[in-house]
Short mmCIF file of C-alpha atoms in Angstrom, two decimals:
data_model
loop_
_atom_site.label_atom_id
_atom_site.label_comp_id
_atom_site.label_asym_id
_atom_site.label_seq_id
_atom_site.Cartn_x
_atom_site.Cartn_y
_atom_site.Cartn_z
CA UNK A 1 147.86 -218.03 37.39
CA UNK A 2 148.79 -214.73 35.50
CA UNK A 3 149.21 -215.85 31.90
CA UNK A 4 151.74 -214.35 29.62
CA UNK A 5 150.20 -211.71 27.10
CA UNK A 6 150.74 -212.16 23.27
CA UNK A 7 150.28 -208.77 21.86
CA UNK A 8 150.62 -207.60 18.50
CA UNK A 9 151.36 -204.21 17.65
CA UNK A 10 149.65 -201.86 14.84
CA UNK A 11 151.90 -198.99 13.85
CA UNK A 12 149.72 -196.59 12.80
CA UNK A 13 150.65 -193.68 10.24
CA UNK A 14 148.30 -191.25 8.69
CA UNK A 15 145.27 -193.93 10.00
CA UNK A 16 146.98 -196.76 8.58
CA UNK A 17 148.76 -199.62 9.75
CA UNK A 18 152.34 -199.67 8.60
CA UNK A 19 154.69 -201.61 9.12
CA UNK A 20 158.90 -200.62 8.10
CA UNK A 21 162.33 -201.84 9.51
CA UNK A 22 163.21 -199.93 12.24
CA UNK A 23 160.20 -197.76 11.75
CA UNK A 24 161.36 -196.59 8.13
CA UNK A 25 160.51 -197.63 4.92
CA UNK A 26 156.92 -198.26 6.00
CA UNK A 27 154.67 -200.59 4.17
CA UNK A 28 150.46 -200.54 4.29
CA UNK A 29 149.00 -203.10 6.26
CA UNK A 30 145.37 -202.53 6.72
CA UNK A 31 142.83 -200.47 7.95
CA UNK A 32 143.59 -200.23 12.61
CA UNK A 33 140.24 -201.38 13.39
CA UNK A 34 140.12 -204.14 11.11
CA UNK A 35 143.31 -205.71 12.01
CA UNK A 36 142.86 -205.54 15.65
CA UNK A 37 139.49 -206.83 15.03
CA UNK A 38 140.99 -209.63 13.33
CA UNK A 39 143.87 -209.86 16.15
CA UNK A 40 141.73 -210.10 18.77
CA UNK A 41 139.28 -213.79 17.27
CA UNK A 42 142.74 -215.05 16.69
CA UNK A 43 143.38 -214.74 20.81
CA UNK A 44 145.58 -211.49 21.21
CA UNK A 45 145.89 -210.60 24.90
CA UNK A 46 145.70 -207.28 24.30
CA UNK A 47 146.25 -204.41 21.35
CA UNK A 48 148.92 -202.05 21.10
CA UNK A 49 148.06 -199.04 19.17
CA UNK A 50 151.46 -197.03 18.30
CA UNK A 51 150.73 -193.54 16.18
CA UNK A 52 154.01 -193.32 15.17
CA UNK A 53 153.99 -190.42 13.41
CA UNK A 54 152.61 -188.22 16.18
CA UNK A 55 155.03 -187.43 18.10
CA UNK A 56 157.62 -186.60 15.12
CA UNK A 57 154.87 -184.18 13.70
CA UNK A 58 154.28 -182.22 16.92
CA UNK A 59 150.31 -183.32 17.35
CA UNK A 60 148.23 -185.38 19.50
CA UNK A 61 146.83 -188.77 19.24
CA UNK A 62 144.23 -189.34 16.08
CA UNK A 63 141.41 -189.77 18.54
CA UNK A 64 138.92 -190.71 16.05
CA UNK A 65 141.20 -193.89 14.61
CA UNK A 66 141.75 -195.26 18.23
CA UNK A 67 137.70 -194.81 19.04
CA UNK A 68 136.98 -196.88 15.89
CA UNK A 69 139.34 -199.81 17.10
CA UNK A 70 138.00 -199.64 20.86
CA UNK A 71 134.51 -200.25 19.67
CA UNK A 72 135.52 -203.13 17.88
CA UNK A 73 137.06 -205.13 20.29
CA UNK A 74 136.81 -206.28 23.66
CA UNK A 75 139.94 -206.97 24.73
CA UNK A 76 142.85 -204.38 26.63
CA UNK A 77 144.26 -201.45 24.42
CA UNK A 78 146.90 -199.34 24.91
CA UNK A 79 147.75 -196.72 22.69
CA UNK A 80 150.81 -194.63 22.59
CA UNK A 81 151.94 -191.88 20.49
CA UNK A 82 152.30 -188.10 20.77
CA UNK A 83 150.72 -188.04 24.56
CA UNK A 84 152.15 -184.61 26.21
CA UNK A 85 150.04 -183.79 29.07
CA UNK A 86 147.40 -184.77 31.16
CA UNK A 87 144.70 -184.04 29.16
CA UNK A 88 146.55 -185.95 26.06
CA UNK A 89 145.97 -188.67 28.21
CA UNK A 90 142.05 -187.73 29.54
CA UNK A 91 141.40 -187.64 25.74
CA UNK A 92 142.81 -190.92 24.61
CA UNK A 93 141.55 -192.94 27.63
CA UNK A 94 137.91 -191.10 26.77
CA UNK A 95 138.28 -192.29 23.29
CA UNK A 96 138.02 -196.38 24.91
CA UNK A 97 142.54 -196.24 25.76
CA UNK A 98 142.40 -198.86 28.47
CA UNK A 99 146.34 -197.59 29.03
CA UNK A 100 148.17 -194.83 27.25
CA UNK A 101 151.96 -194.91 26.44
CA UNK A 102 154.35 -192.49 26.79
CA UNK A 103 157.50 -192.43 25.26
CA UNK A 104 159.41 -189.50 23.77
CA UNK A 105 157.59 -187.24 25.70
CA UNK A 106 158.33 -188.37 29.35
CA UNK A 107 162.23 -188.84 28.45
CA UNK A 108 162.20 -184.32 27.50
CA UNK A 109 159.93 -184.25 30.47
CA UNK A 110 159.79 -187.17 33.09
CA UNK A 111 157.39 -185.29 35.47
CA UNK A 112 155.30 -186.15 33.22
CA UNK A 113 155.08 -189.36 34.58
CA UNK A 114 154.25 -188.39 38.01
CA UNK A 115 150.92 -185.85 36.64
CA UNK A 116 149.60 -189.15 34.37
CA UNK A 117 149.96 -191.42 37.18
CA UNK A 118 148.50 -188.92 40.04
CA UNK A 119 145.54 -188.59 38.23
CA UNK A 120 144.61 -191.94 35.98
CA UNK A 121 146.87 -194.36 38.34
CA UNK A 122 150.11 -196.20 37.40
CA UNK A 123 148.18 -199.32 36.02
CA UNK A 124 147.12 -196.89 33.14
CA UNK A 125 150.56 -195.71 32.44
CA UNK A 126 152.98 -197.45 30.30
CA UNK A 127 156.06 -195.86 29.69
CA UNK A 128 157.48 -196.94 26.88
CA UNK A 129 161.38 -197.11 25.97
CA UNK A 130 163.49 -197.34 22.93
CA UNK A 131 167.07 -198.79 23.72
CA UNK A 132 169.87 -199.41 21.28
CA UNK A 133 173.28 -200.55 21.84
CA UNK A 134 175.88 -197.93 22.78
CA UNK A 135 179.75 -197.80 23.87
CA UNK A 136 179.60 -198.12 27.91
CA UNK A 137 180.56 -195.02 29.76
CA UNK A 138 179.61 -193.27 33.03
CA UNK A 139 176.53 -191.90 31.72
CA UNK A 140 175.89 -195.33 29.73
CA UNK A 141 176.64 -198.54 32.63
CA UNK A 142 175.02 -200.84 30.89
CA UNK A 143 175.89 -200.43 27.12
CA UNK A 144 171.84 -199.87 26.85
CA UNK A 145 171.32 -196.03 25.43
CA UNK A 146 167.93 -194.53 25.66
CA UNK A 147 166.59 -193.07 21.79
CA UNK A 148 163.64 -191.20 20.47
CA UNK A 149 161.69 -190.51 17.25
CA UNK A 150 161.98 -193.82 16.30
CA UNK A 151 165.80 -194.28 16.81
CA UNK A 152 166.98 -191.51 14.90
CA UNK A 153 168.07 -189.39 18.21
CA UNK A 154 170.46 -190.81 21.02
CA UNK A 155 169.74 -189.57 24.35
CA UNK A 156 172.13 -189.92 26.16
CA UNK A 157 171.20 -191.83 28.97
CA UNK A 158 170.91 -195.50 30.21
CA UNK A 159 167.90 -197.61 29.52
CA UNK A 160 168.09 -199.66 32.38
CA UNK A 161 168.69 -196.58 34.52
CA UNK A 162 165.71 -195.05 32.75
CA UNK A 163 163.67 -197.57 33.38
CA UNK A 164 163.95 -197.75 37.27
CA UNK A 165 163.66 -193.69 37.52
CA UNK A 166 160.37 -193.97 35.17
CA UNK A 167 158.40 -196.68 37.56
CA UNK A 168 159.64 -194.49 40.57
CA UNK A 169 158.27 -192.09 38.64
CA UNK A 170 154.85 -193.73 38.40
CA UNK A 171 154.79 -196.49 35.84
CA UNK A 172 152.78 -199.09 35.65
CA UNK A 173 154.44 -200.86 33.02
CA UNK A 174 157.50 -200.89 30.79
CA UNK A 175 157.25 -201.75 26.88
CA UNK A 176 160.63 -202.05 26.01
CA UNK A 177 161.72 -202.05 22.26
CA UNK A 178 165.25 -203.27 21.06
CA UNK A 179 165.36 -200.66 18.29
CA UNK A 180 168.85 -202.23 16.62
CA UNK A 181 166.60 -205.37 16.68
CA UNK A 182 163.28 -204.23 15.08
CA UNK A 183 162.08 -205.54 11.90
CA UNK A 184 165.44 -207.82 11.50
CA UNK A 185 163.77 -210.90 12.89
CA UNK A 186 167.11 -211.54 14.77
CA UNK A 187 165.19 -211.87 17.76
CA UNK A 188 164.45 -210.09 21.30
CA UNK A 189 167.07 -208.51 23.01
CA UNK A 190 167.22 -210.89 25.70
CA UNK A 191 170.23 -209.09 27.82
CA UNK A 192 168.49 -206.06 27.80
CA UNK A 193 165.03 -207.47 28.98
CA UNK A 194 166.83 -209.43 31.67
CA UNK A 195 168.61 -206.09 33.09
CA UNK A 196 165.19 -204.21 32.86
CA UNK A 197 162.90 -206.53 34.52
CA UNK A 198 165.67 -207.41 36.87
CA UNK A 199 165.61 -204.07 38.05
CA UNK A 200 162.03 -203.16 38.23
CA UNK A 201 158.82 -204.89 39.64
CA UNK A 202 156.01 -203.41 36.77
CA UNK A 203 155.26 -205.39 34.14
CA UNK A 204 157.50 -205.38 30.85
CA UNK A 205 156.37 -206.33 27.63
CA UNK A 206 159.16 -207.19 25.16
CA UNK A 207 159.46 -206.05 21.59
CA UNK A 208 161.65 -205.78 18.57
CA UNK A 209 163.42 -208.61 16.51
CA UNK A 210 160.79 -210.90 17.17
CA UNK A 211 160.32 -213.78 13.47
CA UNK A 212 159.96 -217.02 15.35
CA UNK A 213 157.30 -218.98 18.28
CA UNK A 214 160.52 -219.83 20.01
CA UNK A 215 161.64 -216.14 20.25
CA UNK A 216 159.25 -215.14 22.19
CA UNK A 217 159.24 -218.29 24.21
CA UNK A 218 162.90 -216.91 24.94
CA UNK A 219 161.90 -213.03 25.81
CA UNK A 220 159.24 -214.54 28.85
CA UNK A 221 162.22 -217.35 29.65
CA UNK A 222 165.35 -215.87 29.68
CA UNK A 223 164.22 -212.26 29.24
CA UNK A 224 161.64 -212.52 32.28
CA UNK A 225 159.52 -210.34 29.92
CA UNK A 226 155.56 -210.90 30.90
CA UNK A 227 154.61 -209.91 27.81
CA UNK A 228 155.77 -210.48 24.31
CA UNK A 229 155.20 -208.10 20.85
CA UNK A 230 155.08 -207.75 17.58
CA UNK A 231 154.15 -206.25 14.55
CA UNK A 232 155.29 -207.20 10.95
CA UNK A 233 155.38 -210.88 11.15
CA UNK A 234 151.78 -211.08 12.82
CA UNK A 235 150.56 -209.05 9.96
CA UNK A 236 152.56 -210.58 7.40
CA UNK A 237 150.92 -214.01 8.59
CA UNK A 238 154.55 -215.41 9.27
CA UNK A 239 153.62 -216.47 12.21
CA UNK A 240 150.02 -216.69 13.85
CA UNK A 241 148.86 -215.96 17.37
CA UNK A 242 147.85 -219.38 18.36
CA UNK A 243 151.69 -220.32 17.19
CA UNK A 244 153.37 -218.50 19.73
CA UNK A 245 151.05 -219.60 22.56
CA UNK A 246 151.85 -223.45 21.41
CA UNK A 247 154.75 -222.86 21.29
CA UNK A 248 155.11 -220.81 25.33
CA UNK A 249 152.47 -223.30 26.25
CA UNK A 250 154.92 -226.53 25.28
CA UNK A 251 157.82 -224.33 27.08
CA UNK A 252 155.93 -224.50 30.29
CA UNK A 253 154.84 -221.26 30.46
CA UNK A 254 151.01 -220.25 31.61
CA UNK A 255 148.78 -218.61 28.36
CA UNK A 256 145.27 -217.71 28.00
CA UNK A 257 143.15 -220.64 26.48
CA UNK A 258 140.57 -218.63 23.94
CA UNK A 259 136.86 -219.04 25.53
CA UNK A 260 135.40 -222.85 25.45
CA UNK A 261 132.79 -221.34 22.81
CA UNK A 262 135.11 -219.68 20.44
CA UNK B 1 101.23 -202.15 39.86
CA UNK B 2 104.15 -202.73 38.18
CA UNK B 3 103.71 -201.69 34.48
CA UNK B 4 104.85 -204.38 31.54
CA UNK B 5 108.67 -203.83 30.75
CA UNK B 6 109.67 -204.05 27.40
CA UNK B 7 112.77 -203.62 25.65
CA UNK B 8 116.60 -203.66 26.50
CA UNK B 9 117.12 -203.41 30.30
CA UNK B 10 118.04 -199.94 30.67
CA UNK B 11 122.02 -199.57 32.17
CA UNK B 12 122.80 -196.21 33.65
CA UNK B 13 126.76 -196.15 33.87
CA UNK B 14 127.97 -193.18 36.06
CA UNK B 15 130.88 -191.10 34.37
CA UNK B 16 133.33 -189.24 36.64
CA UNK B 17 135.88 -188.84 34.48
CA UNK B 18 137.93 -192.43 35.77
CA UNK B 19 138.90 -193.51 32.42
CA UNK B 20 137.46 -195.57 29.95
CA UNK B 21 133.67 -195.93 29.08
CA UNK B 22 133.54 -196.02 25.64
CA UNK B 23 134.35 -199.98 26.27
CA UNK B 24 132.04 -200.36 28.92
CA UNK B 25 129.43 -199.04 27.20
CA UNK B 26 130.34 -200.71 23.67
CA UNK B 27 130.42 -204.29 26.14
CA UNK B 28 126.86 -203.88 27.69
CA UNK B 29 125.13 -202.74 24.36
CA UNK B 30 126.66 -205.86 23.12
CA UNK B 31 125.58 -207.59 26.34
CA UNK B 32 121.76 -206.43 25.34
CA UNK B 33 121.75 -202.90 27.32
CA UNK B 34 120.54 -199.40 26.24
CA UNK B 35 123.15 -197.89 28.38
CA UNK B 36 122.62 -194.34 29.33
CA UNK B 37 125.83 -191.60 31.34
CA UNK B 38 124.97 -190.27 34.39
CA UNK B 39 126.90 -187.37 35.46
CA UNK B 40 124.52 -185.79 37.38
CA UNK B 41 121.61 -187.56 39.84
CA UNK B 42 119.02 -186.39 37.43
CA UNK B 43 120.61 -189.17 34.75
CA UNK B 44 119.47 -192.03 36.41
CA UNK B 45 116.12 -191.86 35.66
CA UNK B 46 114.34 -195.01 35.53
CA UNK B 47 117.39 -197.05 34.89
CA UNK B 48 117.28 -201.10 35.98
CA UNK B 49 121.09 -201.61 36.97
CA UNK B 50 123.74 -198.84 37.66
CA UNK B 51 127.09 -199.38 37.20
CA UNK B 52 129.69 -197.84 38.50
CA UNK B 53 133.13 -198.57 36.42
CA UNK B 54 136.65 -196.70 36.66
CA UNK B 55 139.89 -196.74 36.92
CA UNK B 56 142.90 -195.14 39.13
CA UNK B 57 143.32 -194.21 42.79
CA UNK B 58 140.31 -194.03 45.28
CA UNK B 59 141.33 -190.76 46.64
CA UNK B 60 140.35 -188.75 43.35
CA UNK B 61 137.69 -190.75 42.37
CA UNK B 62 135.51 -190.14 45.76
CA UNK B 63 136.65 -186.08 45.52
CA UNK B 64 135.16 -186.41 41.81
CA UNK B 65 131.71 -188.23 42.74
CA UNK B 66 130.95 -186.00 46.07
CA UNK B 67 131.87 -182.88 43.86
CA UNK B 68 129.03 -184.40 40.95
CA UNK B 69 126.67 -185.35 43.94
CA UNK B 70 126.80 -188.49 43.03
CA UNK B 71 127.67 -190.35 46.56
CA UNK B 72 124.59 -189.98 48.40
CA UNK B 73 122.43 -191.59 45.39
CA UNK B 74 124.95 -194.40 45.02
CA UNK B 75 124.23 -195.05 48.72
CA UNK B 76 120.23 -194.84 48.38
CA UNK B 77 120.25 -197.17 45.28
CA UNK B 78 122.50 -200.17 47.06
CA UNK B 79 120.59 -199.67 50.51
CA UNK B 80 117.25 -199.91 48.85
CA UNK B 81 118.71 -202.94 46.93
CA UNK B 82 118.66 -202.36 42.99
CA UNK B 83 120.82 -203.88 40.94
CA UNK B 84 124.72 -202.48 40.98
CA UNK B 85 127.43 -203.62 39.33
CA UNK B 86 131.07 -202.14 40.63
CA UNK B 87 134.04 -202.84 38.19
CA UNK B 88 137.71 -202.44 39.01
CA UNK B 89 137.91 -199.21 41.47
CA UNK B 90 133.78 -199.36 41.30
CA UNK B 91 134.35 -202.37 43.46
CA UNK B 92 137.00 -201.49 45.68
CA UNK B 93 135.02 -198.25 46.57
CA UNK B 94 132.35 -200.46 47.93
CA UNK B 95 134.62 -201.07 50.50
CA UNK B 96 135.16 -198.79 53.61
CA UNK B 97 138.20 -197.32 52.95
CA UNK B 98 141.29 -197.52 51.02
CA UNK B 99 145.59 -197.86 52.05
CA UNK B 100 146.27 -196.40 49.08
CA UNK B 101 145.79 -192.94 49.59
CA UNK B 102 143.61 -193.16 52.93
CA UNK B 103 140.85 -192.52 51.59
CA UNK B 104 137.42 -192.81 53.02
CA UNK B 105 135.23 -194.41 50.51
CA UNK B 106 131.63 -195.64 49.76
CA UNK B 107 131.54 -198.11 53.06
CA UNK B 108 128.90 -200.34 51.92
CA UNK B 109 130.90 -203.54 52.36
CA UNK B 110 132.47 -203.88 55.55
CA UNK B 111 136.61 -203.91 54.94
CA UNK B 112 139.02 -202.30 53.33
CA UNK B 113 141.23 -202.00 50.42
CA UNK B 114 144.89 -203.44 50.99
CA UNK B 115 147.80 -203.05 48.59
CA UNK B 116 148.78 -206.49 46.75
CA UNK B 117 151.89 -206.47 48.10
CA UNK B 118 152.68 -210.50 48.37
CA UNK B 119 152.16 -210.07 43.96
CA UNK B 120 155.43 -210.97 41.79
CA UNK B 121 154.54 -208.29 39.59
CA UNK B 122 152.48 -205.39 40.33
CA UNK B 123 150.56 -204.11 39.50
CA UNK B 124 148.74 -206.89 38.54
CA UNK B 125 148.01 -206.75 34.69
CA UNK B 126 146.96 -209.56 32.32
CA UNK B 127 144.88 -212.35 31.77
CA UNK B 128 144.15 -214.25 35.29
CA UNK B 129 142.28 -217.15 36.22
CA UNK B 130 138.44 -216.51 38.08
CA UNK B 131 137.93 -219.20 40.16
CA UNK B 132 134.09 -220.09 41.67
CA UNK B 133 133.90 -220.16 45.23
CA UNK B 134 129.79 -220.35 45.49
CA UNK B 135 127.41 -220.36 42.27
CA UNK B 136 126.46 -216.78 41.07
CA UNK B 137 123.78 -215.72 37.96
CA UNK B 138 126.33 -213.66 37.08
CA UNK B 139 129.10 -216.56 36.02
CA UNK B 140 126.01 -218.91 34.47
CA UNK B 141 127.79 -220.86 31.56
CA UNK B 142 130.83 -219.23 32.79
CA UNK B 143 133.29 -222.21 33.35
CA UNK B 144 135.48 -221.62 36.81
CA UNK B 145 138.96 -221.02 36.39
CA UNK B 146 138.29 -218.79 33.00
CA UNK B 147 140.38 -216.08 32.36
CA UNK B 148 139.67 -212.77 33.13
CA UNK B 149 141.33 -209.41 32.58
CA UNK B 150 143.14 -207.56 35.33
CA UNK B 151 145.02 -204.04 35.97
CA UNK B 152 145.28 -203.00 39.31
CA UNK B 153 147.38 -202.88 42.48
CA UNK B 154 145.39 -203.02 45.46
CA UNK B 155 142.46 -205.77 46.34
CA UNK B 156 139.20 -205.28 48.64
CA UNK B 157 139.48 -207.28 51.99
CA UNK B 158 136.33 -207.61 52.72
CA UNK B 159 135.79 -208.87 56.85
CA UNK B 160 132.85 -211.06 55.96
CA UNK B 161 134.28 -213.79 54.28
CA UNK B 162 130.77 -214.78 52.99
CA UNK B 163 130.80 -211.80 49.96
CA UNK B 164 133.39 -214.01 48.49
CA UNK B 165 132.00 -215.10 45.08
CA UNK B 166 135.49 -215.71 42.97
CA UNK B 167 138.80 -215.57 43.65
CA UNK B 168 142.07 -215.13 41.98
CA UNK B 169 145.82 -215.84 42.63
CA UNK B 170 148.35 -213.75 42.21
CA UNK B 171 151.01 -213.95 44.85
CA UNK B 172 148.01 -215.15 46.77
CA UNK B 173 144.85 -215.59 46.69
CA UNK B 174 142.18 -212.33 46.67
CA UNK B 175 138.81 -211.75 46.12
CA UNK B 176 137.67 -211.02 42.25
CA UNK B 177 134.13 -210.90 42.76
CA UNK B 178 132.16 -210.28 45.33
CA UNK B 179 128.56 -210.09 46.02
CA UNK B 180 125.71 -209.22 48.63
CA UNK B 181 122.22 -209.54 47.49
CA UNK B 182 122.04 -207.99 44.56
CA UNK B 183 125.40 -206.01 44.43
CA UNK B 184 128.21 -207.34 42.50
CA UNK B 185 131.48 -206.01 42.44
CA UNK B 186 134.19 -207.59 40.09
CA UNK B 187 137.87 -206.40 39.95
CA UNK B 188 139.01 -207.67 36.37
CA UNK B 189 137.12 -205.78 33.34
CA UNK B 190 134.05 -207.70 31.93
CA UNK B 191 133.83 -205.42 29.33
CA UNK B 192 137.95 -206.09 28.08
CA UNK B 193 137.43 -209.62 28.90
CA UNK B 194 136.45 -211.40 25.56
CA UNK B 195 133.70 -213.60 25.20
CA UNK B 196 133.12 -214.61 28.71
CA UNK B 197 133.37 -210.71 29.93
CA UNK B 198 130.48 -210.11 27.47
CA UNK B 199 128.75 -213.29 28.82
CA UNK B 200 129.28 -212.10 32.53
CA UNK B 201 127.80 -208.72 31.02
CA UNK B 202 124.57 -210.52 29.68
CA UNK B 203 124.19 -212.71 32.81
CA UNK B 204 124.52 -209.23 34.85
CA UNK B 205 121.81 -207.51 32.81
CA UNK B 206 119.60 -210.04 32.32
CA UNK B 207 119.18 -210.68 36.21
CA UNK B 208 118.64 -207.02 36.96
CA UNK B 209 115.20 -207.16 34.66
CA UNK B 210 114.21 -210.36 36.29
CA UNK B 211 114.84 -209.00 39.90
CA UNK B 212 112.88 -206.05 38.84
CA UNK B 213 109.40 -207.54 37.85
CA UNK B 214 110.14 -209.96 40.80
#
């Protein structure tokens, strides 16, 4: 059975892993490959690698940084962050990307999609979206508005609606961050995760808000999410790894076991 | 006469541009390979397993090998049975063709590639149990049912039922490994799979020196 993926998050900035609320007021948390070196012995499913400050800086990926973490571990990583084109995404899969995210990019140009997913597949594309909470309106059905560079710019548009148009598109999988709910520990955004993965048949991982085992237990349950994660309170040590997947485990829900030997 | 092998069995994994090999090749040299790219024919050399990894649609990924010249030596090596490991789309091009994109692919195992489309979710991307159907080197201290990691949408259907070494559920029940003498194609990622990936890995390379000197 397909287990639910635990998946903590580095946000990287300048080669380090930072950590703010609502991606300001960042804080240093360690060196990327160490952490997800670290991440991955205490069972991650998988590694998200955000450069976060990519995309508001106008460059690429830091290429070198997500090499250094792909040789150190030898589990799934996606890595997201300032990926424009086609050969954005060539280069960050070359440098050991098992999936590359897109974000910012694909909202100013959702063709984008299409030319990542013609030529690397969907499964290798994972679009990822920023909601908040907006005033519902015509352009805005489900109160859900679409927002980039980090939250600071509204676009306009409806996250759920967004997220249909970007797996017709080509997606392969949604990451959907609750952007009113990062860093606050208040918890997923269980209404919006419900609406997304209601409407779409990729994969979604949830993120934002998460400070407890039993939120994420609530994302996969009531949020249908298939994957839950998060950042600050995995490297704060709040909460550990094997904590969550107790605490999904005693909810029912199907997790990977770490190897007999480990 | 066979001269005395020494040394790490040498891996030759063929690069046309489907993805990721710096984890591949990070896996086996961890799995006790000196792993070597082969772009061109000339790369294979004297190389004791080839492996052909990779990631995407089939379509491409055959117009990307013919254009290297790398189909017809993919075909010699499997018919004169040396060791060859598909992962992911290297397996499902083993397979005759594909519904994805109708393409026309390496037709060494009779079948074809079919979309997943009983799956919940698709495509089909996590952790997922590997369960035994027949004993295999290649899963040795490799307990069935482990988890294994997957990202893909369609699965080979292979029409001899035999080649089935493992299978997987998701929606229903495919094949995740397959295997005719010594060809093994697996469609999770050894190489992203933890531990037991890097154990499969081992297993993998360790049987292709021993078949050698046999």
């Amino acid at each position: 059975m397909l287990r639910r993926r635990v998946i903590p998050c580095l946000d990287v900035a300048a080669g380090r892993v930072v950590k703010g609320t609502r991606f300001v007021d960042l804080r240093d948390q360690g060196d990327p490959p160490e952490l997800a070196e670290r991440y991955a012995a205490e069972g991650a499913d998988e590694i998200v690698f955000l450069d976060i400050t990519a995309a508001p800086e106008g460059r690429s990926t830091l290429l070198d940084i997500v090499e250094r973490t792909a040789r150190r571990v030898f589990i799934p990583l996606t890595v997201g962050g300032g990926v424009g084109s086609v050969d954005d995404m060539r280069g960050v899969l070359r440098a050991g990307a098992d999936k590359v995210g897109l974000n910012s990019r694909a909202v100013a140009d959702p063709a984008l999609i299409g030319r990542c997913a013609a030529r690397f597949g969907s499964q290798a594309v994972v679009v990822a979206i920023d909601a908040r909470l907006a005033a519902k309106s015509q352009a805005i059905p489900t109160g859900y508005e679409v927002v980039v560079n980090g939250g600071r710019d509204a676009m306009g548009i409806d996250a759920v609606e967004w997220a249909q148009r970007a797996v017709a598109l080509g997606a392969g999988e949604l990451l959907v961050t609750a952007i009113d709910r990062d860093g606050t520990g208040r918890g997923y955004d269980t209404d919006l995760l419900r609406q997304i993965t209601a409407a779409v048949r990729v994969p979604v991982i949830a993120s934002g808000g998460a400070a407890a085992p039993a939120d994420f237990v609530a994302a996969v349950r009531d949020g249908g999410a298939d994957a839950v994660l998060a950042a600050g309170i995995f490297h704060r040590r709040e909460v550990s790894i094997a904590q969550v997947k107790q605490a999904m485990a005693a909810a029912g829900l199907p997790v990977r076991h770490m190897e007999a030997t480990a | 006469m066979t001269p005395p092998v020494a040394g790490p069995v040498r891996v030759a994994v063929v690069d046309y541009g489907a993805g990721n090999l710096v984890s591949i090749e990070q896996a086996l040299a961890a799995a006790g390979a000196l792993v070597r790219r082969v772009l061109h024919e000339g790369d294979i050399g004297d190389a004791e397993l080839l492996v052909v990894p990779g990631v995407g649609a089939s379509a491409p990924a055959m117009d990307r090998l013919r254009g290297a010249g790398l189909v017809d030596p993919i075909l010699r090596w499997i018919a004169a049975d040396k060791p060859f490991l598909g992962i992911c789309l290297g397996m499902q091009l083993l397979f005759a063709s594909s519904d994805e994109d109708g393409a026309e692919t390496l037709g060494v195992l009779p079948g074809r590639c079919v979309r997943l489309d009983e799956a919940p979710t698709l495509p089909h991307t996590g952790w997922n149990q590997v369960e035994a159907r027949t004993a295999h080197p290649a899963f040795s201290g490799i307990a069935s049912g482990a988890d294994f990691y997957f990202v893909h949408s369609y699965v080979g259907q292979p029409i001899d039922d035999a080649i089935v070494l493992a299978e997987t559920e998701h929606g229903r029940p495919f094949p995740s490994a397959v295997a005719a003498r010594r060809l093994l194609g697996v469609q999770f990622h050894p190489e992203r799979s933890g531990a037991d990936g890097l154990r499969m890995l081992a297993n993998v390379v360790a049987a292709s020196r021993a078949s050698g000197v046999a």
